[in-house]
XYZ file of N, CA, C and O in Angstrom:
728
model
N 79.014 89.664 243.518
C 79.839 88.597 242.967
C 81.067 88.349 243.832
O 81.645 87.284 244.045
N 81.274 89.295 244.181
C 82.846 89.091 244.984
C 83.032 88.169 246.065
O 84.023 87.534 246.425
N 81.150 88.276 246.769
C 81.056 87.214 247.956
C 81.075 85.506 247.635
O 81.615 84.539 248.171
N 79.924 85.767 246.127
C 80.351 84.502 245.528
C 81.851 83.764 245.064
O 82.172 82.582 244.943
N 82.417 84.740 244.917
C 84.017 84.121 244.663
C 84.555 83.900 246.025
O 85.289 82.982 246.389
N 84.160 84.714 246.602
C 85.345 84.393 248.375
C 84.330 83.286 248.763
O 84.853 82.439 249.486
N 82.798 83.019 248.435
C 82.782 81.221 248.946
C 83.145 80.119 248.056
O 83.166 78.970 248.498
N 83.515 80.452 246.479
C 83.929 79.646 246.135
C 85.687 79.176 246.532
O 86.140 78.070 246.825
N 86.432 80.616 246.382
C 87.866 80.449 247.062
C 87.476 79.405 249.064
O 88.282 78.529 249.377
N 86.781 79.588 249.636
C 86.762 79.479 250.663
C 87.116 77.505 250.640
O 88.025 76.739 250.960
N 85.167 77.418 249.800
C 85.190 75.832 249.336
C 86.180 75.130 248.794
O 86.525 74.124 249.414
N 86.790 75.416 247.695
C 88.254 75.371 247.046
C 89.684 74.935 248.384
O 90.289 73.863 248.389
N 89.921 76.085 249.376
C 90.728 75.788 250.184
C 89.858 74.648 251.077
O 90.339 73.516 251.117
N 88.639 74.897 251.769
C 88.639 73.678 252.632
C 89.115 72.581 252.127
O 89.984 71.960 252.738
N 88.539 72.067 250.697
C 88.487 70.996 249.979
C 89.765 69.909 249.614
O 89.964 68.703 249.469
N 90.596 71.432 249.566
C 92.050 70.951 248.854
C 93.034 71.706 249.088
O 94.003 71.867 248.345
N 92.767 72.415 250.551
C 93.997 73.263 251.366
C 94.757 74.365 250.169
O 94.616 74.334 248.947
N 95.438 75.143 250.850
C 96.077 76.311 250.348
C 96.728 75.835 248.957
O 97.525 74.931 248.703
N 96.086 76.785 248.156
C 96.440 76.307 246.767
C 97.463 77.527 246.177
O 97.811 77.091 245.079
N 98.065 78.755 246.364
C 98.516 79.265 245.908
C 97.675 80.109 244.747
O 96.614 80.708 244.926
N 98.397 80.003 243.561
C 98.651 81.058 242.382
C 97.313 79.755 241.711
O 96.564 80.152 240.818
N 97.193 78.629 242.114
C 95.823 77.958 241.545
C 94.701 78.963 241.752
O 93.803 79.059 240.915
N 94.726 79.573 242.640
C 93.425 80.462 242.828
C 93.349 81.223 241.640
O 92.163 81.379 241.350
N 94.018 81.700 240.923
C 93.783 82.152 239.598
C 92.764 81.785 238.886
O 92.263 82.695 238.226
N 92.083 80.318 238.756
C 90.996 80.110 238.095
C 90.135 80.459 238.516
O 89.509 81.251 237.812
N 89.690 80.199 239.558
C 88.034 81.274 239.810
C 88.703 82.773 239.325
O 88.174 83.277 238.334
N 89.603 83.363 239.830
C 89.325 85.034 240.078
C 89.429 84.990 237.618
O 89.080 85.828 236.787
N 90.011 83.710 237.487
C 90.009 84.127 236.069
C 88.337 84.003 235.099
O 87.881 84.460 234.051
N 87.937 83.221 236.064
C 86.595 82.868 235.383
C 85.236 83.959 235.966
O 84.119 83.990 235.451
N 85.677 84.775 237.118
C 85.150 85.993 237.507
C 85.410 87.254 236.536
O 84.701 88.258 236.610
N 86.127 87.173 235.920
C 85.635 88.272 234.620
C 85.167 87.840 233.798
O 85.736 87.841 232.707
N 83.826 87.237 233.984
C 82.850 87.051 233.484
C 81.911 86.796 234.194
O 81.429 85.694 233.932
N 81.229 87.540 235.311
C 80.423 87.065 236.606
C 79.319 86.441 236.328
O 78.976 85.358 236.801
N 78.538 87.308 235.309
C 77.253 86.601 234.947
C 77.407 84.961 234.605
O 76.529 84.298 235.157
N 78.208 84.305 233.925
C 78.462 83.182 233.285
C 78.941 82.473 234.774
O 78.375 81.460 235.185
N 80.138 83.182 235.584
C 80.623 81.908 236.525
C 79.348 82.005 237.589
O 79.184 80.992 238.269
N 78.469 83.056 237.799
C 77.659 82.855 238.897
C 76.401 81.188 238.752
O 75.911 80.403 239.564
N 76.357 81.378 237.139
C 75.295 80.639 236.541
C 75.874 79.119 236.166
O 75.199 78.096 236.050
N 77.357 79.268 236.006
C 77.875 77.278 236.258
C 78.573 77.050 237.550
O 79.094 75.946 237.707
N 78.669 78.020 238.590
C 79.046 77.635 239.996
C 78.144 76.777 240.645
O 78.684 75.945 241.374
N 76.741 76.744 240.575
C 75.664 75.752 241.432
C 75.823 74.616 240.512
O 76.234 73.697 241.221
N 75.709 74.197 239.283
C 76.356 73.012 238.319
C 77.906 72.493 239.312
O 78.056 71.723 240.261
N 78.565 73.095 238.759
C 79.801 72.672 239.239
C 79.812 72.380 240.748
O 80.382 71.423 241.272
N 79.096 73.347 241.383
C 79.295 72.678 243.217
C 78.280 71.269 243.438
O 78.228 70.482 244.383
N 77.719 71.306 242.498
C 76.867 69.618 242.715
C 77.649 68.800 242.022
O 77.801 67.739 242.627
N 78.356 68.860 240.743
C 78.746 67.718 240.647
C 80.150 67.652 241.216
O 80.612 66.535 241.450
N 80.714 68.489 241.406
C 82.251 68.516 242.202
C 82.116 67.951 243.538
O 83.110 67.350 243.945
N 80.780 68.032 244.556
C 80.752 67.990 246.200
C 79.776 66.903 246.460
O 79.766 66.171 247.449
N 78.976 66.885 245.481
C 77.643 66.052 245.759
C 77.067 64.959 244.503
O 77.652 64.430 243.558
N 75.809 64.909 244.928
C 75.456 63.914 243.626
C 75.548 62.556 243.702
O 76.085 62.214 244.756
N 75.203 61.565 242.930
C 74.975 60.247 242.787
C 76.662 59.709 243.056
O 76.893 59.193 244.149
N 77.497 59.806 242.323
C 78.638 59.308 242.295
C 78.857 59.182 243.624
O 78.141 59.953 244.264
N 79.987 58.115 244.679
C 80.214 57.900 245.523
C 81.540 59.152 245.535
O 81.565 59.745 244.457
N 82.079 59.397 246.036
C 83.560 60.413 246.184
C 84.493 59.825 245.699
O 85.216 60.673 245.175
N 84.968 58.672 245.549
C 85.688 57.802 244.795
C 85.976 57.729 244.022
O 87.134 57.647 243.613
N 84.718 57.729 243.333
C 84.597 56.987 241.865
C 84.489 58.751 241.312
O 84.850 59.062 240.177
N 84.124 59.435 241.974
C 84.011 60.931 241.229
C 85.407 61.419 240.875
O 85.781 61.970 239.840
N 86.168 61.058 242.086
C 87.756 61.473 242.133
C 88.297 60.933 241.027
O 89.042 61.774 240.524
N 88.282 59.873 240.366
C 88.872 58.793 239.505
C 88.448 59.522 238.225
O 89.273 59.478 237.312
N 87.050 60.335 237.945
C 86.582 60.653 236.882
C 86.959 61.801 236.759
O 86.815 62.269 235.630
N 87.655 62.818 237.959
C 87.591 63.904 237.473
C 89.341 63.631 236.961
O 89.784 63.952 235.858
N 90.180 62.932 238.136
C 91.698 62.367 237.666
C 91.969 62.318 236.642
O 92.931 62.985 236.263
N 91.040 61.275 235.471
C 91.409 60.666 234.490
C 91.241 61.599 233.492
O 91.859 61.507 232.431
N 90.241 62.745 233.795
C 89.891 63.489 232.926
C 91.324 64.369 232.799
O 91.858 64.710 231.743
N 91.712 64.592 233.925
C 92.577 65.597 234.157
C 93.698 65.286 233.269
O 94.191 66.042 232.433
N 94.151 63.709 233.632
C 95.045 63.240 232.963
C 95.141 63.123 231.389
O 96.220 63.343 230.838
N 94.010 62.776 230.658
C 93.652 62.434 229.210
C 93.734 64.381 228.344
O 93.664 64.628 227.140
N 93.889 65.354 229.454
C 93.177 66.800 228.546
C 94.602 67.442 229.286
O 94.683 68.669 229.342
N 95.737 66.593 229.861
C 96.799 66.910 230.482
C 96.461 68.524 231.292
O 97.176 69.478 230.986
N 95.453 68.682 232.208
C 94.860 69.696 232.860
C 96.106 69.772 234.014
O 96.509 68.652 234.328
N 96.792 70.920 234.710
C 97.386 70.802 235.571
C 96.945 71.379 236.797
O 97.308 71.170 237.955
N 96.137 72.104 236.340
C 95.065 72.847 237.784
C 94.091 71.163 237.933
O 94.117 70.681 239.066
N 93.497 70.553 237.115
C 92.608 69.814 237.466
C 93.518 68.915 237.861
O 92.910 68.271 238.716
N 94.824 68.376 237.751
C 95.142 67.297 238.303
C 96.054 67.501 239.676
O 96.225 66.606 240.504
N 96.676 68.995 239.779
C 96.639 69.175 241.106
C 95.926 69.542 242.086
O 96.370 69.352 243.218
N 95.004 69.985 241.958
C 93.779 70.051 242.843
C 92.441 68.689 243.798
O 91.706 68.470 244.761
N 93.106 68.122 242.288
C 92.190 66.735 243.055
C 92.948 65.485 243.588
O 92.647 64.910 244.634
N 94.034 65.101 242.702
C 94.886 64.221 242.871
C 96.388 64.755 244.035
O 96.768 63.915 244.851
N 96.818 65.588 244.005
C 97.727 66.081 244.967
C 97.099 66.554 246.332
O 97.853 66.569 247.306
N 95.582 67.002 246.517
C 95.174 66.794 247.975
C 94.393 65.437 248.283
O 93.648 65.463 249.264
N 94.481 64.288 247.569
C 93.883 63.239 247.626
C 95.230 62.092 248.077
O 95.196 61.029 248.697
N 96.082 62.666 247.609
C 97.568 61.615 247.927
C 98.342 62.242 249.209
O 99.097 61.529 249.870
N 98.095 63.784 249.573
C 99.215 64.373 250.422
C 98.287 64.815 251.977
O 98.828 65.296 252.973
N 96.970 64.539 251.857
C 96.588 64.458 252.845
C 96.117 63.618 253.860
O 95.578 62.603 253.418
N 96.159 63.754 255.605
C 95.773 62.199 256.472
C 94.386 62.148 255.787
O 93.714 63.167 255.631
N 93.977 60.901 255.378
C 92.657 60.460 255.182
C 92.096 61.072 253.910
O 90.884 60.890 253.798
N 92.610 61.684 253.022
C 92.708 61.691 251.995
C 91.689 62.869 251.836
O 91.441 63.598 252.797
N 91.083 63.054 250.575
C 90.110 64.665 250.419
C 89.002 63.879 250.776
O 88.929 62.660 250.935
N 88.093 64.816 250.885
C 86.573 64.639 251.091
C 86.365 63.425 252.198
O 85.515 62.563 251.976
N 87.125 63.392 253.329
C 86.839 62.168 254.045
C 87.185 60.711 253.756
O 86.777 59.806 254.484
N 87.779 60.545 252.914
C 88.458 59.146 252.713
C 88.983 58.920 251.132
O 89.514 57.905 250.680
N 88.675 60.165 250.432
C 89.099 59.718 249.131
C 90.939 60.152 249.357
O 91.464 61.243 249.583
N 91.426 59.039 249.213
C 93.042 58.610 249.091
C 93.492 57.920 248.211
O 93.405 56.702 248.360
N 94.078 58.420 247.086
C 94.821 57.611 245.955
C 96.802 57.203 246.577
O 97.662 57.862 247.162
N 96.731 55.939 246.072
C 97.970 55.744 246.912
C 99.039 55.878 245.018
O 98.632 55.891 243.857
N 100.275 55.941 245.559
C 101.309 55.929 244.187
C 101.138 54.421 243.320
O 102.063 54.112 242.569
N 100.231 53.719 243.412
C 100.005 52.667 242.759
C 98.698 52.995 241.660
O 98.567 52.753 240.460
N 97.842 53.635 242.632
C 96.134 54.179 241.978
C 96.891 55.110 241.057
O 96.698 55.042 239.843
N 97.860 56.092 241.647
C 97.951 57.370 240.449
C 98.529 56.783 239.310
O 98.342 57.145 238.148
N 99.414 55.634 239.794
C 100.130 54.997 238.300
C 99.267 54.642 237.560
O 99.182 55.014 236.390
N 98.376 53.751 238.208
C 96.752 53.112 236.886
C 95.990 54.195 236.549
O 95.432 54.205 235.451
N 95.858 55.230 237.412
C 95.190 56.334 236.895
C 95.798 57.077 235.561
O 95.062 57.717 234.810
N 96.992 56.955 235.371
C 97.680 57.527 234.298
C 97.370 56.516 233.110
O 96.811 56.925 232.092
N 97.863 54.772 233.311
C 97.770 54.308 231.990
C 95.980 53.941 231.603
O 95.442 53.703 230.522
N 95.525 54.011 232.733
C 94.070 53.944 232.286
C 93.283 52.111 232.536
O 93.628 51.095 233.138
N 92.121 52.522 231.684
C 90.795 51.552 231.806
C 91.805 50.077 232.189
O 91.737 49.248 233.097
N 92.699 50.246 231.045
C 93.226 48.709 231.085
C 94.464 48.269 231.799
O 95.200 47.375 231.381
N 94.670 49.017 233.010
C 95.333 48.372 233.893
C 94.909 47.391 234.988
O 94.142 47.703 235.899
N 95.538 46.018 234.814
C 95.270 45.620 235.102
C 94.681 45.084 236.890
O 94.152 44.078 237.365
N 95.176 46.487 237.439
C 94.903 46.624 238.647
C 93.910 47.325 239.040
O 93.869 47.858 240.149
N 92.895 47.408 238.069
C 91.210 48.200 238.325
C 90.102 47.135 238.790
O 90.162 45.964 238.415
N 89.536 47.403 239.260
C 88.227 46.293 239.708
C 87.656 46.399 238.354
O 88.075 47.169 237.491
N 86.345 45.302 238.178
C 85.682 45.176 236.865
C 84.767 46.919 236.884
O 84.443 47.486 235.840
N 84.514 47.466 238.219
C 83.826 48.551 238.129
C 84.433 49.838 238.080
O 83.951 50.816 237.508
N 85.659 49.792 238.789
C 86.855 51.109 238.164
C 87.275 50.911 236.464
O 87.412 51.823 235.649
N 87.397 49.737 236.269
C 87.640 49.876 234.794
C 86.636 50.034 234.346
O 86.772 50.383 233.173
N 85.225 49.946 234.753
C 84.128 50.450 233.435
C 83.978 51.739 233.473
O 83.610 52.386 232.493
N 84.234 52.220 234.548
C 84.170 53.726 234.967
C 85.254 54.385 233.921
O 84.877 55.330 233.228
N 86.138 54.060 233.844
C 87.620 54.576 233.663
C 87.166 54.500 231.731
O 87.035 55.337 230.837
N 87.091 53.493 231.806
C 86.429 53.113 230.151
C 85.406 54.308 229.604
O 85.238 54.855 228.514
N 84.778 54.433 230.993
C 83.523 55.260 230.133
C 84.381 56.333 230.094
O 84.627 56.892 229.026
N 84.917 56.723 231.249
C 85.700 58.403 231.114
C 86.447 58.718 229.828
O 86.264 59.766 229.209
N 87.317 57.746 229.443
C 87.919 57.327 227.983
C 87.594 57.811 226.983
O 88.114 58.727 226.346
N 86.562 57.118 226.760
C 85.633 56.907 225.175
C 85.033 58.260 225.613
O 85.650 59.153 225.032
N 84.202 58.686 226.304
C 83.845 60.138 225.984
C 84.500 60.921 225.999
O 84.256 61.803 225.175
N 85.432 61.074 226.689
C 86.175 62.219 226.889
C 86.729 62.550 225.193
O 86.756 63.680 224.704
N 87.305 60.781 224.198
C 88.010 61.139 223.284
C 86.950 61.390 221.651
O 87.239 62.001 220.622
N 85.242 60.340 222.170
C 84.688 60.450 221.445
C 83.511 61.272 221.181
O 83.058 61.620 220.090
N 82.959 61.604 222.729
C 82.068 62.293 222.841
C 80.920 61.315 222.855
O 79.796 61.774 222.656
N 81.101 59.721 223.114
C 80.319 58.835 223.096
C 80.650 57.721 223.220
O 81.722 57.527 222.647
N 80.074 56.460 223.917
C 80.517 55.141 224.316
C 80.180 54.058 223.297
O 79.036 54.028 222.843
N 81.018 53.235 222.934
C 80.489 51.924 222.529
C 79.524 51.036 222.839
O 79.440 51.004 224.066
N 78.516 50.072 222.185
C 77.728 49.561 223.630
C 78.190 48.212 224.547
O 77.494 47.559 225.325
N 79.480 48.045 224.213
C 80.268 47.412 225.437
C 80.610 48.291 226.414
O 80.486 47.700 227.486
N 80.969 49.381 226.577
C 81.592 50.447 227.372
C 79.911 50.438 228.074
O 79.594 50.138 229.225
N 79.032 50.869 226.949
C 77.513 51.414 228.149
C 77.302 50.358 228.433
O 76.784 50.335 229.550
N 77.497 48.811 227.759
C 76.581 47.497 229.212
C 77.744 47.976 230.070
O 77.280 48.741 230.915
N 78.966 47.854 230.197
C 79.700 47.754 231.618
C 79.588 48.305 232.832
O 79.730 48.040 234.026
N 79.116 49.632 231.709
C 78.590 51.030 232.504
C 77.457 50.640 233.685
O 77.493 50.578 234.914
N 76.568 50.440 232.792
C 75.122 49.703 233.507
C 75.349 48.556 234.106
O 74.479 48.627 234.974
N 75.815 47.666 234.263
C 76.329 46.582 235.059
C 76.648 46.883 236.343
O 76.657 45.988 237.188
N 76.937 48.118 236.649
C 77.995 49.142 237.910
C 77.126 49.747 238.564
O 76.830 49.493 239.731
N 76.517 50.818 237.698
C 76.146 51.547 237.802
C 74.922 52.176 237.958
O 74.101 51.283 237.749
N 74.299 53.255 238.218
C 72.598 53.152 238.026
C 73.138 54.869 236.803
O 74.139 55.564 236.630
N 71.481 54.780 236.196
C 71.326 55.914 235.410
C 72.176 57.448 235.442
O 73.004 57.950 234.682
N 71.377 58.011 237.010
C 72.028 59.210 237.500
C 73.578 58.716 237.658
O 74.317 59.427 236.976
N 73.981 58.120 238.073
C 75.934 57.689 238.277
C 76.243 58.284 236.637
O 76.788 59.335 236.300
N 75.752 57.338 235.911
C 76.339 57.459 234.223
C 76.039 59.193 234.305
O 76.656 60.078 234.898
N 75.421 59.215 233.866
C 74.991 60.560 233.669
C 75.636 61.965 234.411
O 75.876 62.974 233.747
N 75.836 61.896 235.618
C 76.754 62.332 236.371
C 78.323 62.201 235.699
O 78.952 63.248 235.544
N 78.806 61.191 235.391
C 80.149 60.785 235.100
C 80.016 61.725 233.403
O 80.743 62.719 233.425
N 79.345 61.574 232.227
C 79.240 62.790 231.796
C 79.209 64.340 231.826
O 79.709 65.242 231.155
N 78.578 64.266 232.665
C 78.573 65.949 233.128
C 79.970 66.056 233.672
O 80.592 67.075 233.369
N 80.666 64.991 234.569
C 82.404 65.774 234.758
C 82.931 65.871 233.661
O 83.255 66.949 233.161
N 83.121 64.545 233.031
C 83.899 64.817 231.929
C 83.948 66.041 231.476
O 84.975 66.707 231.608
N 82.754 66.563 230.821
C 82.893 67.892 230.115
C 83.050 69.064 231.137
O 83.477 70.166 230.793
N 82.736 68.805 232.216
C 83.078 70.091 232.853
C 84.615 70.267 232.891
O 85.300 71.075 232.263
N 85.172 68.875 234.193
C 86.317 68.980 233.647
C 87.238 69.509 232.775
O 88.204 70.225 233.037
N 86.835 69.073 231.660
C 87.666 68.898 230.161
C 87.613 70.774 230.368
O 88.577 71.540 230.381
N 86.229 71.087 230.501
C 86.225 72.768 230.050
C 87.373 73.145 230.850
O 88.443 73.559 230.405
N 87.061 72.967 232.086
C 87.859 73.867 232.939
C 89.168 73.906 232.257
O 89.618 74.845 231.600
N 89.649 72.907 232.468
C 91.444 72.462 231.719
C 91.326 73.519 230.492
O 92.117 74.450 230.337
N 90.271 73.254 229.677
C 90.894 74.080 228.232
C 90.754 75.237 228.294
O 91.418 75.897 227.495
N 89.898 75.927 229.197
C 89.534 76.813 229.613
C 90.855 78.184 229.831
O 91.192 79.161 229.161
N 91.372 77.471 231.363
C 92.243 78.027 231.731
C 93.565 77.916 231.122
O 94.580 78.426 231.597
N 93.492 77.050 229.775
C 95.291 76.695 229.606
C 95.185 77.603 228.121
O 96.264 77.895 227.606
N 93.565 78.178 227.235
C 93.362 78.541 226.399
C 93.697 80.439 226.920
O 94.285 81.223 226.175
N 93.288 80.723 227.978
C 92.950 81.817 228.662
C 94.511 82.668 229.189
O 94.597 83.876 229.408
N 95.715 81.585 229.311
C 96.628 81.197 229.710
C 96.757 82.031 231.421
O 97.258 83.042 231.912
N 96.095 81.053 231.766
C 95.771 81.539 233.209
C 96.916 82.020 234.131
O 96.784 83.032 233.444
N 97.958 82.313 235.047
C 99.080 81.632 235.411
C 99.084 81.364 236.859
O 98.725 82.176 237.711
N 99.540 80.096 237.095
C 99.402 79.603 238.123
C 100.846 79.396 238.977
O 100.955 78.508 239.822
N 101.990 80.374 238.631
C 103.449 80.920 239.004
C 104.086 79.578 238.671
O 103.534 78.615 238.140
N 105.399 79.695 239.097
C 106.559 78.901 239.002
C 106.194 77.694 239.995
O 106.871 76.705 239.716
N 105.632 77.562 240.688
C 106.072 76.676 241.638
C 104.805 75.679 241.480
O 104.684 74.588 242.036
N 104.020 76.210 240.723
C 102.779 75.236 240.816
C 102.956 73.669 240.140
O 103.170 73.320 238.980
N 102.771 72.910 241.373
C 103.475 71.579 240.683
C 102.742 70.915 238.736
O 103.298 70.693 237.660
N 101.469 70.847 239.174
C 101.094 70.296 237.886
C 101.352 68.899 237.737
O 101.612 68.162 238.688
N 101.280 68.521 236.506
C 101.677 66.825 236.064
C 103.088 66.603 236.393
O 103.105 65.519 236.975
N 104.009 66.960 236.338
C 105.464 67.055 236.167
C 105.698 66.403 237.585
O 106.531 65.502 237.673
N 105.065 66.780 238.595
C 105.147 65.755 240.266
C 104.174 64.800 240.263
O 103.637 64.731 241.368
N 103.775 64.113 239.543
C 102.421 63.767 239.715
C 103.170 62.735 241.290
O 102.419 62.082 242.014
């Protein structure tokens, strides 16, 4: 297990550079090896790979972060997505305008018709555990099957992680920015 955590710490830093006292969540979700060995291949597909474009994944895991006020999930994705050249994963870059709509959500008016259906869907499930069927045509209008479906599976992963570690009371020291810099 230990090797599995030093490639997940490894993936973690390439992804989103030196994170500090954030590293706490894997080594916290490693006392329990059997369980993190068995949602690490889940989580490295939908976190790295998969149908979603990098974009639109970033936006879903953001919003999630934002709606379940996660501070590991929203500095990890959104603070190496704004503070690095060319942004994470090769071009995903949120500028201080995206993070502002990313905060008030679906209905700002500065989303394309397909970031806001995205953003919509992240919404309604995240708060209902299910979409309206205006939210799923918009969805489908955008989108293909695996995308939707994908954009579910963050949500809840997401969401876990956040409650996870803030239930667990993980600590991620003094200095760890969190929402408070967004």
């Amino acid at each position: 297990m230990k090797e599995s955590l030093g490639t997940v710490l490894d993936t973690v830093r390439k992804e989103s550079g030196p994170l500090g006292q954030a590293e706490n969540m894997p080594l916290t979700f490693a006392r329990h090896p059997e369980l993190l060995a068995s949602w690490l291949p889940l989580m490295g597909f939908i976190a790295y790979g998969g149908a979603l474009p990098s974009r639109m994944r970033e936006l879903v895991i953001a919003r999630t972060a934002w709606l379940g006020q996660s501070p590991l999930n929203w500095v990890t994705h959104i603070y190496p997505a704004r503070h690095t050249k060319g942004g994470k994963e090769g071009g995903v870059y949120f500028t201080e305008d995206e993070v502002a709509q990313i905060i008030v959500g679906p209905s700002d008016e500065g989303w394309s018709p397909q970031d806001a259906a995205l953003l919509a869907g992240v919404d309604q499930f995240y708060k209902l555990g299910d979409m309206d069927d205006e939210t799923w045509k918009n969805l489908r209008e955008n989108y293909d099957e695996k995308q939707i479906i994908e954009l579910m599976y963050l949500v809840t992963n997401y969401r876990m992680v956040g409650d996870i570690v803030r239930t667990l009371r993980t600590d991620f020291g003094p200095d760890f920015p969190g929402l408070r810099q967004r």
